Amino acid sequence: MALTQDDLKRAVAQAAIAYVPDDCIVGVGTGSTANFFIDELAKIKNRIRAAVASSEASAKRLQGHGIEVLSLNEAGDLPVYVDGADEITRHMHMVKGGGGALTREKIVAAASKKFICVCDASKLVDVLGKFPLPIEVIPMARSYVAREVVKLGGQPVLREGFTTDNGNVILDVHNLQIMNPVELESALNQLAGVVTNGLFARRGADVLLLGTPDGVQTLTA
Ligand code: 5RP
């Protein structure tokens, strides 16, 4: 029987467990693939100390499994962060934030020694930008940031009815062909009112566990 996308996500989530050291505090991402990872983590919860979550939703799922959730301030630096992506290149640059958790994801990733990205094969791309790039914006800056993004060649669309865990809005930017993700990540972060953008290029992934019909492939930076 052919493997489903969920089978591939479960396979990479299982493979990511090998990167979790004993007695550590684990950084945990957000989204459907991260959810599979949380479920796998539950099976080895006796050999970890706790987790730091990149969203309220992930915190709730972790706690539901009886895994203690600490704030990043309590935990300090983490050995490993495991999360999915909306798009990733072989250079380990990513677009993230499809679930709207990009800011906390970027913070937890920044505080982690290793970023393990877990994805099914559909996420691997040559050029980022087909998936609309999320930008988290302070609500009063929404129109200003949207006008500036148009000048950069993008088509921003407000994510209707969505508020981030930090109380902000998301602009999803369509029609970008992101040839220089490191540069664009910095340029967008310079716009007044932008909290974070979903480009994870300055700090990309260290390891990509890619779920394919032939098994889990491991790519490294
Ligand atoms: C959430 C994210 C997710 O990692 C990204 O959207 C991938 O999600 P999924 O594993 O459900 O495809 O960045 O903000």
Coordinates of C-alpha atoms in Angstrom, one line a residue, residues 17-124:
I17 CA 14.1 11.0 18.5
A18 CA 17.7 9.8 17.8
Y19 CA 18.8 13.4 18.1
V20 CA 17.3 13.9 21.6
P21 CA 20.0 13.5 24.3
D22 CA 19.2 11.8 27.6
D23 CA 18.1 14.0 30.5
C24 CA 17.8 17.2 28.3
I25 CA 15.2 19.9 27.8
V26 CA 14.0 19.6 24.2
G27 CA 12.8 22.5 22.0
V28 CA 9.6 21.5 20.3
G29 CA 8.1 23.1 17.2
T30 CA 4.6 23.6 15.9
G31 CA 2.4 22.0 13.2
S32 CA 1.3 18.6 12.1
T33 CA 4.8 17.2 11.7
A34 CA 5.8 18.6 15.1
N35 CA 2.7 17.0 16.5
F36 CA 3.9 13.6 15.4
F37 CA 7.2 14.4 17.1
I38 CA 5.4 15.3 20.3
D39 CA 3.6 11.9 20.2
E40 CA 7.0 10.1 19.7
L41 CA 8.5 12.2 22.5
A42 CA 5.8 11.0 24.8
K43 CA 7.1 7.4 24.3
I44 CA 10.5 8.4 25.7
K45 CA 9.3 11.0 28.2
N46 CA 11.1 9.2 31.1
R47 CA 14.5 9.9 29.6
I48 CA 14.0 13.7 29.0
R49 CA 13.7 16.4 31.7
A50 CA 11.2 18.7 30.0
A51 CA 10.3 20.6 26.8
V52 CA 10.1 24.2 25.6
A53 CA 7.3 24.8 23.2
S54 CA 7.1 27.2 20.3
S55 CA 3.3 27.7 20.6
E56 CA 0.5 27.4 23.0
A57 CA -0.9 24.6 20.9
S58 CA 2.3 22.5 21.2
A59 CA 2.5 23.3 24.9
K60 CA -1.0 21.9 25.4
R61 CA -0.2 18.7 23.4
L62 CA 3.0 18.1 25.4
Q63 CA 1.2 18.6 28.7
G64 CA -1.5 16.3 27.6
H65 CA 1.1 13.6 27.3
G66 CA 2.4 14.4 30.8
I67 CA 5.6 16.2 29.6
E68 CA 6.6 19.2 31.6
V69 CA 6.7 22.4 29.7
L70 CA 9.1 25.1 30.8
S71 CA 9.4 28.7 29.5
L72 CA 12.6 29.5 27.5
N73 CA 13.6 31.8 30.3
E74 CA 13.6 29.0 32.8
A75 CA 15.3 26.6 30.5
G76 CA 18.2 28.5 29.1
D77 CA 20.0 27.3 26.0
L78 CA 18.7 24.0 24.5
P79 CA 20.7 21.2 22.9
V80 CA 18.1 20.5 20.2
Y81 CA 15.0 22.0 18.5
V82 CA 12.8 19.8 16.3
D83 CA 10.3 21.5 14.0
G84 CA 8.8 21.2 10.5
A85 CA 8.9 23.7 7.7
D86 CA 6.6 24.9 4.8
E87 CA 9.5 24.9 2.4
I88 CA 13.2 24.0 2.7
T89 CA 16.2 24.1 0.3
R90 CA 19.3 21.9 0.2
H91 CA 21.1 24.9 1.7
M92 CA 18.8 24.4 4.8
H93 CA 17.1 27.8 4.3
M94 CA 13.4 27.6 5.2
V95 CA 10.0 29.3 5.0
K96 CA 8.1 28.7 8.2
G97 CA 5.0 30.1 9.8
G98 CA 2.2 28.3 8.0
G99 CA 0.8 27.7 11.5
G100 CA 1.5 31.3 12.5
A101 CA 4.0 30.4 15.2
L102 CA 7.1 31.8 13.4
T103 CA 8.2 34.3 16.1
R104 CA 8.4 31.8 18.9
E105 CA 9.8 29.2 16.6
K106 CA 12.6 31.6 15.6
I107 CA 13.3 32.4 19.2
V108 CA 13.5 28.8 20.4
A109 CA 15.6 27.9 17.3
A110 CA 18.0 30.7 18.1
A111 CA 18.5 29.4 21.6
S112 CA 19.1 25.9 20.4
K113 CA 22.4 24.3 19.5
K114 CA 20.9 22.1 16.7
F115 CA 17.9 22.6 14.6
I116 CA 16.5 19.3 13.3
C117 CA 14.0 20.0 10.5
V118 CA 11.4 17.2 10.0
C119 CA 9.5 17.3 6.6
D120 CA 7.9 15.1 4.1
A121 CA 9.5 15.2 0.6
S122 CA 6.9 17.7 -0.8
K123 CA 8.6 20.5 1.3
L124 CA 12.0 20.3 -0.5

